[in-house]
Coordinates of C-alpha atoms and ligand atoms in Angstrom, one line a residue:
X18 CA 56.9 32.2 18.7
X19 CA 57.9 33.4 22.2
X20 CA 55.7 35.7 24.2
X21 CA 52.7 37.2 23.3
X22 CA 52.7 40.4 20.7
X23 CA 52.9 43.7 22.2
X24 CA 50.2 45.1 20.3
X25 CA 46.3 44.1 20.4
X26 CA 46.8 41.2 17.6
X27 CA 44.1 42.0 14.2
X28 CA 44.4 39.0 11.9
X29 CA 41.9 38.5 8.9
X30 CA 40.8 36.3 6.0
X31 CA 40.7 38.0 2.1
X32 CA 39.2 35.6 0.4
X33 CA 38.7 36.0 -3.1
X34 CA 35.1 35.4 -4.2
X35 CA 36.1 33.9 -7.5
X36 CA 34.5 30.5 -6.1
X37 CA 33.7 28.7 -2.9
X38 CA 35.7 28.4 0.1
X39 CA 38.8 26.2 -0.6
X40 CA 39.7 24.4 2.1
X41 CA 42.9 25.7 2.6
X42 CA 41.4 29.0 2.6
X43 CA 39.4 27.5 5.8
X44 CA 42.6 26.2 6.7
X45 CA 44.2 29.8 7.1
X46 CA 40.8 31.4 8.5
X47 CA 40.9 29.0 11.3
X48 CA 44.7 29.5 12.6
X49 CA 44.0 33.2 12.3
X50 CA 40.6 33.6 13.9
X51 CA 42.0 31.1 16.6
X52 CA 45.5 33.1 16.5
X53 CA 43.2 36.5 17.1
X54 CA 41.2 34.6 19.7
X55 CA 44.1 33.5 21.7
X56 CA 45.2 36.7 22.0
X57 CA 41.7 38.4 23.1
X58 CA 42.2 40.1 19.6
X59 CA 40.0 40.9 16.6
X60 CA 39.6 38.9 13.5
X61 CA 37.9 40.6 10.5
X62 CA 36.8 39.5 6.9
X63 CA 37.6 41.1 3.8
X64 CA 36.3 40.1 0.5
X65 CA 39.1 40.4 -2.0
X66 CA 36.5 41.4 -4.7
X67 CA 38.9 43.5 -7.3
X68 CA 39.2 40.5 -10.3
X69 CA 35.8 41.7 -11.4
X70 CA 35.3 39.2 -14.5
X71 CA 35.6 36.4 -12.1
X72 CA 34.5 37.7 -8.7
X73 CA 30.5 37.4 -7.8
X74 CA 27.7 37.8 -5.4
X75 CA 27.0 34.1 -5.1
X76 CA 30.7 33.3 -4.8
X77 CA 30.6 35.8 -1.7
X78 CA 27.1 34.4 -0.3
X79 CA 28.8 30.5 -0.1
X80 CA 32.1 31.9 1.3
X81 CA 30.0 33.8 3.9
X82 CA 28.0 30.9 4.5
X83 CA 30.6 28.2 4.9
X84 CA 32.0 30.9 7.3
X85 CA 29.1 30.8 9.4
X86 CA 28.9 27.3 9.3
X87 CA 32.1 26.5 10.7
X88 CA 31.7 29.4 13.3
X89 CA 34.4 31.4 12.2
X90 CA 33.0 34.5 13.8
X91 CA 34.6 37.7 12.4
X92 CA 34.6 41.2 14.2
X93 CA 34.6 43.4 11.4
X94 CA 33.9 42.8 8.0
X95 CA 32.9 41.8 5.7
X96 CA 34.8 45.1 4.0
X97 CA 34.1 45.0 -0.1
X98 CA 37.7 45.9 -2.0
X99 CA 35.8 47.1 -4.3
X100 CA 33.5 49.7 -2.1
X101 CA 37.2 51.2 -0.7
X102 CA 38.4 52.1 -4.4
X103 CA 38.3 56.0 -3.8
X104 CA 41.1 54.9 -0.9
X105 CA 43.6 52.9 -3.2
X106 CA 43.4 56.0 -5.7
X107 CA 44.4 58.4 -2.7
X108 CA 47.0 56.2 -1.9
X109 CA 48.6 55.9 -5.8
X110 CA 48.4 59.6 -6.0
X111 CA 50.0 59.8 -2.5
X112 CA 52.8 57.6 -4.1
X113 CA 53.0 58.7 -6.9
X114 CA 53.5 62.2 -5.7
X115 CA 56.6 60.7 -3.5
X116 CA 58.1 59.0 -6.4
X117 CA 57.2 55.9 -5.2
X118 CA 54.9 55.0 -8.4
X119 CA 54.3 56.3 -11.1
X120 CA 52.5 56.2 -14.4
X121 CA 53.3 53.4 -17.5
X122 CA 52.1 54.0 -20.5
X123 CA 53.7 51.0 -22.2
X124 CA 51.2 48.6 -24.1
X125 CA 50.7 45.0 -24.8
X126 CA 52.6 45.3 -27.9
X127 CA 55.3 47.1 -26.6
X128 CA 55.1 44.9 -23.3
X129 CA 55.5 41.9 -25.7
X130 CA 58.1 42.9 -27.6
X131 CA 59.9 43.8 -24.7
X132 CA 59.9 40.3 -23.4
X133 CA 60.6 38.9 -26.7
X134 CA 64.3 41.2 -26.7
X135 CA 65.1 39.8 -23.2
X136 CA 64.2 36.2 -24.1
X137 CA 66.5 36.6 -27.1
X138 CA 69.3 37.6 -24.9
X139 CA 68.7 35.0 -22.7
X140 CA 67.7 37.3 -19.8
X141 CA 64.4 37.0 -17.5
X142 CA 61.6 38.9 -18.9
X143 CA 60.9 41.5 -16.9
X144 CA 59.5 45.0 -16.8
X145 CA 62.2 47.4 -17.9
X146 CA 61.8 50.8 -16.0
X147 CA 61.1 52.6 -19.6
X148 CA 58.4 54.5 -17.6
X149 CA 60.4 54.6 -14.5
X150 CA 61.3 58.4 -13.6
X151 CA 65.0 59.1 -12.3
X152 CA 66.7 62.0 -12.0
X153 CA 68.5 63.5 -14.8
X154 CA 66.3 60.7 -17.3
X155 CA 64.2 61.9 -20.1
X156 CA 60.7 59.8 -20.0
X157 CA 58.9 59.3 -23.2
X158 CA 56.1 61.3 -24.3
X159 CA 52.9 59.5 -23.1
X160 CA 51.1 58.1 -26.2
X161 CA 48.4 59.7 -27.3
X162 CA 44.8 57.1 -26.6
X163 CA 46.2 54.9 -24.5
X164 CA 45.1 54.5 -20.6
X165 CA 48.2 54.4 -18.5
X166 CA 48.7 52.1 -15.8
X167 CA 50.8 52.6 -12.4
X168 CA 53.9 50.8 -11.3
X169 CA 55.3 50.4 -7.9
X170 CA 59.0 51.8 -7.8
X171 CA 60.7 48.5 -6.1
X172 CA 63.5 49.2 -4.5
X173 CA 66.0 48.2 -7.3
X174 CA 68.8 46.2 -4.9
X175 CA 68.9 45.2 -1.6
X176 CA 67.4 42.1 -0.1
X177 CA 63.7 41.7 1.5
X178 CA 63.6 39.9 4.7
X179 CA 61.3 38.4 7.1
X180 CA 60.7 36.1 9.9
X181 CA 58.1 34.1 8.3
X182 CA 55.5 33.0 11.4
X183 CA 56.0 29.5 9.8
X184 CA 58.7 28.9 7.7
X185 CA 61.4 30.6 9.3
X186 CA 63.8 33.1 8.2
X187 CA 62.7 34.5 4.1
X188 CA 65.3 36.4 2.1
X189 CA 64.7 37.8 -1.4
X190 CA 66.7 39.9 -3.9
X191 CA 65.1 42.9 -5.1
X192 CA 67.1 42.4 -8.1
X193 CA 64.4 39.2 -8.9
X194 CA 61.3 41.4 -8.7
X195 CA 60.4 44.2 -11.1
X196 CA 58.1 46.9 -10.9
X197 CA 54.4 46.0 -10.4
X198 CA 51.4 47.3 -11.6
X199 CA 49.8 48.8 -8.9
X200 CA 46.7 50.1 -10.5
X201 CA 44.6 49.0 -14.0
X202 CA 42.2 51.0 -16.0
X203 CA 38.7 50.1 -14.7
X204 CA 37.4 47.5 -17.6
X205 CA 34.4 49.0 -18.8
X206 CA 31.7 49.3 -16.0
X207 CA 33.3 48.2 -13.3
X208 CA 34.1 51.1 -11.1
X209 CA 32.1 54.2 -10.9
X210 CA 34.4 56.2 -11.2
X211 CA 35.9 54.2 -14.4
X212 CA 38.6 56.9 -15.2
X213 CA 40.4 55.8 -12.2
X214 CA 40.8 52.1 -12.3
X215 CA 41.1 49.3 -10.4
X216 CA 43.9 48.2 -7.8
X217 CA 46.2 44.9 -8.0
X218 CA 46.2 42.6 -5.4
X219 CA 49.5 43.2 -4.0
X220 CA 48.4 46.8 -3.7
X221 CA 45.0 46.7 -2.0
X222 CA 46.1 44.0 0.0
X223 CA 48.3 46.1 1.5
X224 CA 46.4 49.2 1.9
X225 CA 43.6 47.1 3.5
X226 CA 45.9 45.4 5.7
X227 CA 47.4 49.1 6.5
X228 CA 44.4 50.6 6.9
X229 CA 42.7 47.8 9.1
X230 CA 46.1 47.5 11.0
X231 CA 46.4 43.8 10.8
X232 CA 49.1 43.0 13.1
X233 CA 49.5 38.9 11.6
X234 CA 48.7 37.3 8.6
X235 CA 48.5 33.5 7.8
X236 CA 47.9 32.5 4.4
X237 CA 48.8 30.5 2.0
X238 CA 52.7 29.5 0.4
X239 CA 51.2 30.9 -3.1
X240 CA 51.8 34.3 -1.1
X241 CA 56.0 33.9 -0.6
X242 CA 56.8 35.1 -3.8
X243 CA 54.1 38.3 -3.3
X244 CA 55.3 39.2 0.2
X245 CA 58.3 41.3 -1.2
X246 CA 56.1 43.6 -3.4
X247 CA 54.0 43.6 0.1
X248 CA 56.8 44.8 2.4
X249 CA 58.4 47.1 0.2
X250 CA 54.9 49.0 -0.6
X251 CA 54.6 48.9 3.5
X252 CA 57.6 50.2 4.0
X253 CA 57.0 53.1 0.7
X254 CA 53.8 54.2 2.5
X255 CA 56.0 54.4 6.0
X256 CA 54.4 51.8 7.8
X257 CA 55.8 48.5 9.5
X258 CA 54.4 45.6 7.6
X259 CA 52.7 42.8 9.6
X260 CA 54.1 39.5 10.6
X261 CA 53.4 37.0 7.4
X262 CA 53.1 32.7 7.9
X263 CA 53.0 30.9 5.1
X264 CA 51.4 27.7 6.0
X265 CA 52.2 24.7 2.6
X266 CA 49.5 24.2 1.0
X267 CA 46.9 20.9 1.3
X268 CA 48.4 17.8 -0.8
X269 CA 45.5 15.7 -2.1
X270 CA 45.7 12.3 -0.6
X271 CA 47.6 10.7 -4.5
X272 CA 50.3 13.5 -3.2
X273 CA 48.9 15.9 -5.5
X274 CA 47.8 19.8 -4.8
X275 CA 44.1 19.5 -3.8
X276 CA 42.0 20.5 -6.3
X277 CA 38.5 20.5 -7.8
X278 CA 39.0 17.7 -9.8
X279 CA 40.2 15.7 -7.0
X280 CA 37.5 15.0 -4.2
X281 CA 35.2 17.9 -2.9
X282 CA 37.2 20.6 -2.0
X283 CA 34.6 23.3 -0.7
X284 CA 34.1 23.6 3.0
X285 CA 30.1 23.6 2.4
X286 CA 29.9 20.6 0.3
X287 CA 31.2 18.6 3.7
X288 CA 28.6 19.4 5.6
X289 CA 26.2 18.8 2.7
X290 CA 28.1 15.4 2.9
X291 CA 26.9 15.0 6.2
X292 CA 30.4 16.2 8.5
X293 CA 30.1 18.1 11.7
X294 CA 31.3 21.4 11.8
X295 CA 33.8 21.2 15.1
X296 CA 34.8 17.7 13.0
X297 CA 35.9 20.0 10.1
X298 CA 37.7 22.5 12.2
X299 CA 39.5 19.7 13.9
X300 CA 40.7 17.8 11.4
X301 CA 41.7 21.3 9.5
X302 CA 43.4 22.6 12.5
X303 CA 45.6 19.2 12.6
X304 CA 46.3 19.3 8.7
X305 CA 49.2 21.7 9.7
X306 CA 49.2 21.9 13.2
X307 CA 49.9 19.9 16.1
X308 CA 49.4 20.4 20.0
X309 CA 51.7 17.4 21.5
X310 CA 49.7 14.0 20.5
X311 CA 46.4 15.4 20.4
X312 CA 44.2 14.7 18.1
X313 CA 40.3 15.7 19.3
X314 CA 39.9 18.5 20.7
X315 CA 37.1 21.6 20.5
X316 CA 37.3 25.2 18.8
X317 CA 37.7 25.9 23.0
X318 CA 41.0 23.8 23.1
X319 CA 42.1 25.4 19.9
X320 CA 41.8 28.6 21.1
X321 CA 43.6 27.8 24.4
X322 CA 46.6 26.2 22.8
X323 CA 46.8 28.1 19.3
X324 CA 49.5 30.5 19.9
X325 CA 51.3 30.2 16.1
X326 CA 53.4 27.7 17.2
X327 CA 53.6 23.7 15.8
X328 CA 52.6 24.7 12.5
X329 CA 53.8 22.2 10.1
X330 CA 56.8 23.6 7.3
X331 CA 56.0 20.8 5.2
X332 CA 52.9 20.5 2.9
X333 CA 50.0 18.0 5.0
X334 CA 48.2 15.3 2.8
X335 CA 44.3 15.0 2.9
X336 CA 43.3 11.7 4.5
X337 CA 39.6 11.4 3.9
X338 CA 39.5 8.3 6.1
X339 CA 40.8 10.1 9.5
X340 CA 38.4 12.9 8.7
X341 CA 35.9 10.5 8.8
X342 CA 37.1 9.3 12.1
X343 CA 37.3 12.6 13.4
X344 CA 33.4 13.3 12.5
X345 CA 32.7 9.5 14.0
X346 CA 34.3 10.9 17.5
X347 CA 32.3 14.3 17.4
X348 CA 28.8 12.6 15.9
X349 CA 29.2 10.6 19.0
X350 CA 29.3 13.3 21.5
X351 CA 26.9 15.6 19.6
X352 CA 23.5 16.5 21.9
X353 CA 20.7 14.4 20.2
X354 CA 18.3 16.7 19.5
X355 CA 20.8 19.2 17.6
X356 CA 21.4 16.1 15.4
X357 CA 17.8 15.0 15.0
X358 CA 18.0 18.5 13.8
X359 CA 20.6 17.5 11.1
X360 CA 19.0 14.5 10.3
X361 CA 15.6 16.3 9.5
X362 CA 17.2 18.7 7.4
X363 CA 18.5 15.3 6.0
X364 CA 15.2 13.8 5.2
X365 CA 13.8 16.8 3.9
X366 CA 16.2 16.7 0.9
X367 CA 15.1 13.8 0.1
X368 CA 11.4 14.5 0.1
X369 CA 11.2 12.4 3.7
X370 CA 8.9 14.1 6.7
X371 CA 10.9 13.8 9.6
X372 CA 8.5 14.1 12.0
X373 CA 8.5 13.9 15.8
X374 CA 11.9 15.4 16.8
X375 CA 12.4 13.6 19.9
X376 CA 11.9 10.4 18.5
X377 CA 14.2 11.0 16.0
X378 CA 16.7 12.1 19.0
X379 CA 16.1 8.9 20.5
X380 CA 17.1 7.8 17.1
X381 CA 20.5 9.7 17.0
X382 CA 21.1 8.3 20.3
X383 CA 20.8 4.5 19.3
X384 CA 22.3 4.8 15.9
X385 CA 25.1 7.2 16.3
X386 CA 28.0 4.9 17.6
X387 CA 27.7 3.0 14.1
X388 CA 27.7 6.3 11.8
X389 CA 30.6 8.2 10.5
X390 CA 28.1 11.3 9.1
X391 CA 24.9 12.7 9.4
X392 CA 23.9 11.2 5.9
X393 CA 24.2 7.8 7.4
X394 CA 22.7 8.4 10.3
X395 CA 19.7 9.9 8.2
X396 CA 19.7 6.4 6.5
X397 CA 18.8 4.7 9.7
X398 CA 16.4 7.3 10.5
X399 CA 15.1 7.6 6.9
X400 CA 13.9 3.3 7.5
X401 CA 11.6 4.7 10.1
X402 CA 9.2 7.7 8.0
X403 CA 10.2 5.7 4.6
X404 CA 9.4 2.7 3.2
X405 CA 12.5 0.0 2.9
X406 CA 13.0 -2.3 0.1
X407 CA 14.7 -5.0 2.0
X408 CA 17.2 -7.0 -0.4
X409 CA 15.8 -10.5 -2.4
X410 CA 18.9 -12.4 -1.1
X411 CA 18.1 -11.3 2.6
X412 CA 14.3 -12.8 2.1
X413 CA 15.7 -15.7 0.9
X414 CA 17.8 -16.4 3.6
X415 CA 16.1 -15.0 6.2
X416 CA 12.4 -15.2 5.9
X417 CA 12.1 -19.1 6.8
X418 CA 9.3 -21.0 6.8
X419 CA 9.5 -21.4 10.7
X420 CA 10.4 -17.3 10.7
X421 CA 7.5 -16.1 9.0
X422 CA 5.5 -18.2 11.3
X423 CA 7.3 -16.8 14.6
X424 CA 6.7 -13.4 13.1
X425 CA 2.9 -13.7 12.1
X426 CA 2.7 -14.9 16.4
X427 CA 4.6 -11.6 17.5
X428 CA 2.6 -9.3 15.2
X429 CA -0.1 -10.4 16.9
X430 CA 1.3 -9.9 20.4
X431 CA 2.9 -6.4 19.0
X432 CA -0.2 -5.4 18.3
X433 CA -1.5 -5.7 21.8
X434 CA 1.5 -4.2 24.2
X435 CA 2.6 -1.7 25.9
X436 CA 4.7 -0.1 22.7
X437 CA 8.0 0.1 24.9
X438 CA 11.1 -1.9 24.7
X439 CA 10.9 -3.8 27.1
X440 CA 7.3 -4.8 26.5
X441 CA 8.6 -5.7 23.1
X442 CA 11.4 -7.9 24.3
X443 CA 9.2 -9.7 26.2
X444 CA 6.7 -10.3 23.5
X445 CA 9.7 -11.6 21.5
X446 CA 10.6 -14.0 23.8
X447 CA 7.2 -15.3 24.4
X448 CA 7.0 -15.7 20.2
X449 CA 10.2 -17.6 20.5
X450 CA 9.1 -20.0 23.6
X451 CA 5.4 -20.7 21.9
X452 CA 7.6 -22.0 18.1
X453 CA 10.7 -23.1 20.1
X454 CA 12.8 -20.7 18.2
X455 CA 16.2 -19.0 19.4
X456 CA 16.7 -15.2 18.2
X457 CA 19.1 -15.6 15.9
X458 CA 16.3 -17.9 13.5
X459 CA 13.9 -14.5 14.2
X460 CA 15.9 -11.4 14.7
X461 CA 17.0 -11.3 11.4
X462 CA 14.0 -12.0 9.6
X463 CA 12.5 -9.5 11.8
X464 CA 15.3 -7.2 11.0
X465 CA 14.7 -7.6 7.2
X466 CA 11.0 -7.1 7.1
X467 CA 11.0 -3.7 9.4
X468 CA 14.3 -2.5 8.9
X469 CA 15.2 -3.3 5.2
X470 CA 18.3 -4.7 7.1
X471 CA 20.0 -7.9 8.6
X472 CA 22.1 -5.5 11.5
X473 CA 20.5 -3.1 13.6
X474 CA 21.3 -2.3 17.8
X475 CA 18.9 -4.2 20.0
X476 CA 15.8 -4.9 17.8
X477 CA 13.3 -4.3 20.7
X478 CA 14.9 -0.7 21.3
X479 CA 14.7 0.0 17.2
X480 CA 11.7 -1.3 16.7
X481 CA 10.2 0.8 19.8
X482 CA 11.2 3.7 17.7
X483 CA 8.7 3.0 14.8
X484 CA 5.3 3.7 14.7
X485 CA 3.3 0.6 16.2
X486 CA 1.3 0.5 13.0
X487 CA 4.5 0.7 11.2
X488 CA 5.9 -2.2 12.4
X489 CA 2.5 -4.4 12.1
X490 CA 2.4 -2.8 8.4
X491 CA 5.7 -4.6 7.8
X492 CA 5.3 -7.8 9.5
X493 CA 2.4 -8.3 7.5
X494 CA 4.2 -9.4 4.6
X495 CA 5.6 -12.1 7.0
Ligands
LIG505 N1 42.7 37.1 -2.0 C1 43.9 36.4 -1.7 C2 43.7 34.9 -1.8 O1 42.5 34.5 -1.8 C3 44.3 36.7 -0.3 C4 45.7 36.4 0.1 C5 46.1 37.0 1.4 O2 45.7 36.5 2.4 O3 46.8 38.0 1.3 O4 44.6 34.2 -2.0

């Protein structure tokens, strides 16, 4: 793209509340809150609610809360499709009274059988026009019992074309689209006004995006094949359409579409996983998009450099392993006390009390370089408020006879200094001067014993985080 857009940029999400947030879903949120952002724009949030056998409130509460979590802020929103009914039926009558829909009364049967002919002719099913007025033509009588739905009068020839944001030039035959339903009888109870009915997806999405004059839309390559209905019902309705970018979708990392059944897919159940927000939205941003060799950089830097342009044509492949890189680079420059934060939250799941928050910062600070999420990080932390079970074959190595002696000696000297690290350095090098010891015969049998572990950073530092009586508790089983 070349030059900003002339007019004050509105971009949105619609997810569908049929599940949680897909991650390509956050994928598409992120390029068009940052697009919106960019451009001192708005972004907004629209629940696509209108598949109400599959739609639900919980589905809604996790795709707002993953939402939150990532810090996709939205300006408006979130609108309900199905609180805006009352507006798609004003705009179906609108159309329909300009001949630009109308009412089918055709059924499933008849629907059927009409595929059935064309198959047997070896054409492409598709919906006929039976119902389709035109002048001069003489329309069946509508069946007696049976709801009607509305069609969209597509343009029947010509081509639909656009400029898609990222794949370039698009061009598609009216000829290969037929007439969509528009609108559906309401199933029983789900409108309140159930003689009216409920709106497609093609439809409401484009009254909504009409209506809440969305100037660019990024979603997802499932969309090309929709975006012709889309246009042509803009144009119907005698409005410009918005610019559309159809980023590929998220390749799994066997080369297959991402999917429930292969890894997590839900933005939430990362961070339950133990993965840093600004981690997520990094890594997402690069799955698809590219600012010269970059690779970490902030929501800020996003914002600065996201202007629609570098996204990727080609589908990206999940690579859990530079994810977790990514979240290694941004646990490391995370404040401490927002992740003793995490880390409590951490040990509350699983029944640990956390306790004093700065010692647990002091924690994060020591163990972070070594952890690649907050779930390992809360396994170093957990060694101090839990008890460990430190592993046979460590004992067996470790706790020498001349080991357990050194240790019984600095128990006895822990027990009696200043608890600080280097007062316990320097009662570890008295221990290893009174038995003639080097650390490596005592570090890791100390290790073992407090820290159900053979590596830890600097053992006077970690052990400086425990409780005194912790410690001594330990060592007594030297
Ligand atoms: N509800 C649609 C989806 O979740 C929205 C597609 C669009 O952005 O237009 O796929």
């Amino acid at each position: 793209m070349s030059g900003p857009p002339a007019s004050p940029v509105r971009t949105r999400i619609a997810p569908s509340p049929t599940g949680f947030l897909h991650l390509g879903t956050a994928r598409t949120a992120l390029y068009s809150w940052a697009f919106a952002r960019h451009h001192g724009g708005q972004f907004i949030l629209r629940i696509e609610d209108t598949d109400v056998a599959r739609s639900t409130a919980e589905a809604t509460g996790q795709i707002i809360e993953a939402m939150r979590w990532l810090g996709l802020d939205w300006d408006e929103g979130p609108f309900f499709q199905m609180q805006r009914l009352a507006r798609y039926h004003e705009v179906v009558e609108q159309m329909i009274g300009a001949g630009t829909a109308y009412r089918c009364w055709c059924t499933p049967e008849e629907l059927d059988a009409m595929r059935e002919a064309q198959r047997a002719r070896g054409e492409k099913t598709r919906y006929d026009g039976r119902w389709r007025p035109a002048p001069g033509k003489v329309l069946p009588e509508p069946p007696a019992g049976v709801q009607p739905v509305v069609r969209f009068a597509n343009p029947p020839s010509g081509v639909v074309r656009w400029d898609d944001l990222v794949k370039g030039p698009i061009a598609i035959d009216n000829e290969e689209i037929d007439d969509l339903i528009i609108l559906r009888p309401a199933p029983e109870g789900a409108t309140a006004d159930g003689a009216f009915g409920v709106p497609t997806y093609n439809f409401a999405v484009v009254v909504d995006d009409l209506d809440m004059r969305i100037t660019h839309v990024y979603r997802g390559d499932e969309h090309i094949n929709n975006t012709p209905w889309q246009i042509n019902i803009f144009r119907a309705l005698g409005a410009q359409p918005p610019q559309y970018g159809h980023c590929p979708i998220i390749l799994g990392d066997d080369g297959l579409k991402l999917s429930k059944r292969r890894g997590a897919v839900s933005v939430t159940a990362y961070r339950d996983l133990g993965y840093l927000p600004e981690a997520m939205l990094n890594y997402l941003a690069r799955l698809g998009w590219s600012h010269g060799d970059e690779e970490l950089f902030s929501r800020e830097q996003m914002v600065h450099w996201f202007d629609g342009s570098h996204l990727a044509r080609s589908p990206a492949q999940w690579d859990p392993a530079k994810l977790a890189w990514v979240n290694a680079q941004w646990l490391r420059r995370a404040d401490d006390a927002r992740l003793a934060a995490l880390v409590g939250d951490q040990l509350a799941g699983r029944g640990v009390v956390a306790g004093d928050g700065t010692v647990l910062a002091r924690a994060c600070a020591l163990f972070k370089d070594r952890c690649t999420t907050v779930v390992e990080l809360a396994d170093w932390a957990a060694m101090l408020r839990a008890e460990v079970q430190p592993r046979p074959e460590d004992l067996a190595t470790h706790l020498t006879e001349a080991a357990r002696a050194g240790l019984r000696d600095l128990r006895e000297r822990l027990a009696a200094v200043e608890w600080t690290a280097p007062a316990i350095a320097a009662a570890m090098q008295q221990t290893l001067a009174a038995h003639r010891l080097r650390m490596p015969q005592l570090a890791p049998a100390l290790r073992v014993l407090v820290c159900g572990r053979t590596q830890t950073p600097s053992i006077d530092a970690v052990l400086a985080l425990f409780d005194r009586d912790t410690v001594l508790g330990r060592l007594a089983a030297a």
